[in-house]
Amino acid sequence: ILESRRLWLVRKIKDNLDPQQALLSAFRILQDYYKKLMWVVRDQKGYAYPIACNSEWEFTEDAWNEPMAFKHVNPFRTAKLTQKPYHGPVFSSPATDKYFKLWNRGVKPDFFTIVPVIMYGKVFGYLVGCEKGPHFNKTASLEMMELAASELLETFVKIHKKLSGNKA
């Protein structure tokens, strides 16, 4: 069953010709595994900002303008420095406390997954999921998040090349 869900996820993301629709497709599928989802992208200065989330988040107006913290220990820093997912419980730190104050009314979720999206050897962005969804499984949920992040990046690159007329 998991293999068929993987193939379905890939097809649903790749079938889109618009980046926003590809992201929405990924969110729809991943909501079976995580209640709250977010797409975070790094800007040219290296700051990472959330640019999309599903409707389950309760966020402040300032949340969109506050970059993710990387100076102190937190899951985003771990994912950035290791270029590997953070997949586990949320620990308290000034950075995570501030993040969840902006994004979740100060409530820390039961589980947090951050998958770094890597392009040309650098972290381009992050696919974030938290709070266990109805079909959460510690291994399968991480695998689906990693697959979605990879497929989103491939789809975005394909769309960009098509729009820019570059066939390479």
Coordinates of C-alpha atoms in Angstrom, one line a residue:
I1 CA 0.0 0.0 0.0
L2 CA 2.8 2.4 0.9
E3 CA 4.5 1.9 -2.5
S4 CA 1.2 2.8 -4.3
R5 CA 0.8 5.9 -2.2
R6 CA 4.4 6.9 -3.1
L7 CA 3.7 6.5 -6.8
W8 CA 0.4 8.4 -6.4
L9 CA 2.2 11.3 -4.6
V10 CA 4.9 11.5 -7.4
R11 CA 2.2 11.5 -10.1
K12 CA 0.0 14.1 -8.3
I13 CA 2.9 16.5 -7.9
K14 CA 4.5 16.0 -11.4
D15 CA 1.1 16.5 -13.1
N16 CA 1.1 20.2 -12.2
L17 CA 2.2 22.9 -14.5
D18 CA 2.0 25.6 -11.8
P19 CA 4.3 25.6 -8.7
Q20 CA 1.4 26.7 -6.4
Q21 CA -0.7 23.8 -7.6
A22 CA 2.2 21.3 -7.1
L23 CA 2.6 22.5 -3.6
L24 CA -1.1 22.3 -2.9
S25 CA -1.1 18.7 -4.2
A26 CA 1.7 17.8 -1.9
F27 CA 0.0 19.4 1.1
R28 CA -3.3 17.5 0.3
I29 CA -1.5 14.2 0.3
L30 CA 0.8 14.9 3.3
Q31 CA -2.2 15.9 5.5
D32 CA -2.8 12.2 6.0
Y33 CA 0.6 12.2 7.9
Y34 CA 0.8 15.7 9.4
K35 CA -1.9 18.1 10.5
K36 CA 0.2 21.2 9.8
L37 CA 2.4 21.7 6.8
M38 CA 4.6 24.5 5.7
W39 CA 6.9 25.4 2.8
V40 CA 10.0 27.5 3.8
V41 CA 12.4 29.1 1.3
R42 CA 15.7 30.7 1.8
D43 CA 16.3 34.2 0.2
Q44 CA 19.4 35.5 -1.4
K45 CA 20.9 36.5 1.9
G46 CA 20.4 33.1 3.4
Y47 CA 17.4 33.9 5.6
A48 CA 14.6 31.3 5.5
Y49 CA 11.0 32.5 5.4
P50 CA 7.7 30.5 5.3
I51 CA 6.0 31.3 2.0
A52 CA 3.1 28.8 2.2
C53 CA 1.2 26.8 4.8
N54 CA -2.0 24.8 5.1
S55 CA -5.0 26.2 6.9
E56 CA -4.4 24.3 10.2
W57 CA -1.8 26.8 11.5
E58 CA -2.8 29.6 13.9
F59 CA -0.2 32.3 13.2
T60 CA 0.4 35.9 14.0
E61 CA 0.7 38.6 11.4
D62 CA 4.5 38.9 12.2
A63 CA 5.0 35.2 11.5
W64 CA 5.5 35.7 7.8
N65 CA 8.1 38.4 8.3
E66 CA 10.2 36.6 10.9
P67 CA 13.0 34.4 9.4
M68 CA 13.8 31.0 10.9
A69 CA 16.5 31.2 13.5
F70 CA 19.8 29.4 12.7
K71 CA 22.2 30.9 15.3
H72 CA 21.1 28.8 18.2
V73 CA 20.3 25.1 18.5
N74 CA 16.9 24.2 17.0
P75 CA 15.4 21.8 14.5
F76 CA 15.9 24.2 11.5
R77 CA 19.5 24.6 12.3
T78 CA 20.0 20.9 12.6
A79 CA 18.4 20.3 9.2
K80 CA 20.5 23.1 7.6
L81 CA 23.8 22.0 9.0
T82 CA 23.4 18.2 8.5
Q83 CA 21.4 18.5 5.3
K84 CA 19.3 15.7 6.7
P85 CA 15.7 15.8 8.1
Y86 CA 14.9 16.6 11.7
H87 CA 12.3 14.1 12.7
G88 CA 11.2 13.9 16.3
P89 CA 9.8 15.6 19.3
V90 CA 10.1 19.3 19.8
F91 CA 12.6 20.5 22.5
S92 CA 12.4 23.8 24.2
S93 CA 14.9 26.5 23.2
P94 CA 14.6 30.2 22.6
A95 CA 14.4 29.7 18.9
T96 CA 11.7 26.9 19.0
D97 CA 9.7 28.8 21.6
K98 CA 9.7 31.9 19.5
Y99 CA 8.8 30.0 16.3
F100 CA 5.8 28.3 18.0
K101 CA 4.7 31.5 19.6
L102 CA 4.5 33.0 16.1
W103 CA 3.1 30.0 14.4
N104 CA 1.1 27.9 16.9
R105 CA 0.1 30.3 19.8
G106 CA 3.0 29.0 21.8
V107 CA 1.8 25.4 21.8
K108 CA 4.6 22.9 20.9
P109 CA 3.4 20.0 18.7
D110 CA 3.7 16.3 19.6
F111 CA 6.0 15.8 16.6
F112 CA 8.0 17.9 14.2
T113 CA 9.6 17.0 10.8
I114 CA 11.8 19.3 8.8
V115 CA 13.1 18.1 5.5
P116 CA 15.7 20.2 3.9
V117 CA 15.4 20.8 0.2
I118 CA 18.8 20.7 -1.4
M119 CA 19.8 22.2 -4.7
Y120 CA 23.4 22.4 -6.0
G121 CA 24.7 21.1 -2.7
K122 CA 23.0 23.9 -0.6
V123 CA 19.8 24.0 1.4
F124 CA 17.3 25.9 -0.8
G125 CA 14.3 25.5 1.6
Y126 CA 12.4 23.2 3.9
L127 CA 9.2 21.2 3.9
V128 CA 7.8 21.2 7.4
G129 CA 5.2 19.0 9.0
C130 CA 4.1 18.9 12.6
E131 CA 1.4 17.3 14.7
K132 CA 0.6 13.7 13.8
G133 CA -2.1 13.2 11.2
P134 CA -4.6 10.3 11.0
H135 CA -2.2 8.0 9.2
F136 CA 1.1 9.1 10.9
N137 CA 3.7 6.4 11.0
K138 CA 7.2 7.4 12.2
T139 CA 9.0 5.8 9.2
A140 CA 6.4 6.1 6.4
S141 CA 5.6 9.8 7.3
L142 CA 9.2 10.8 7.0
E143 CA 9.6 8.8 3.7
M144 CA 6.6 10.6 2.2
M145 CA 7.9 14.0 3.3
E146 CA 11.3 13.3 1.8
L147 CA 9.7 12.1 -1.4
A148 CA 7.4 15.1 -1.6
A149 CA 10.3 17.5 -1.0
S150 CA 12.3 15.9 -3.8
E151 CA 9.4 15.8 -6.2
L152 CA 8.5 19.4 -5.5
L153 CA 12.0 20.6 -6.3
E154 CA 12.1 18.6 -9.5
T155 CA 8.7 19.9 -10.5
F156 CA 9.6 23.5 -9.7
V157 CA 12.8 23.2 -11.8
K158 CA 10.9 21.6 -14.7
I159 CA 8.3 24.4 -14.6
H160 CA 11.0 27.1 -14.4
K161 CA 12.8 25.6 -17.4
K162 CA 9.6 25.3 -19.4
L163 CA 8.6 28.9 -18.6
S164 CA 12.1 30.3 -19.4
G165 CA 12.3 28.3 -22.7
N166 CA 15.3 26.3 -21.5
K167 CA 15.0 22.7 -22.6
A168 CA 18.2 21.6 -20.8

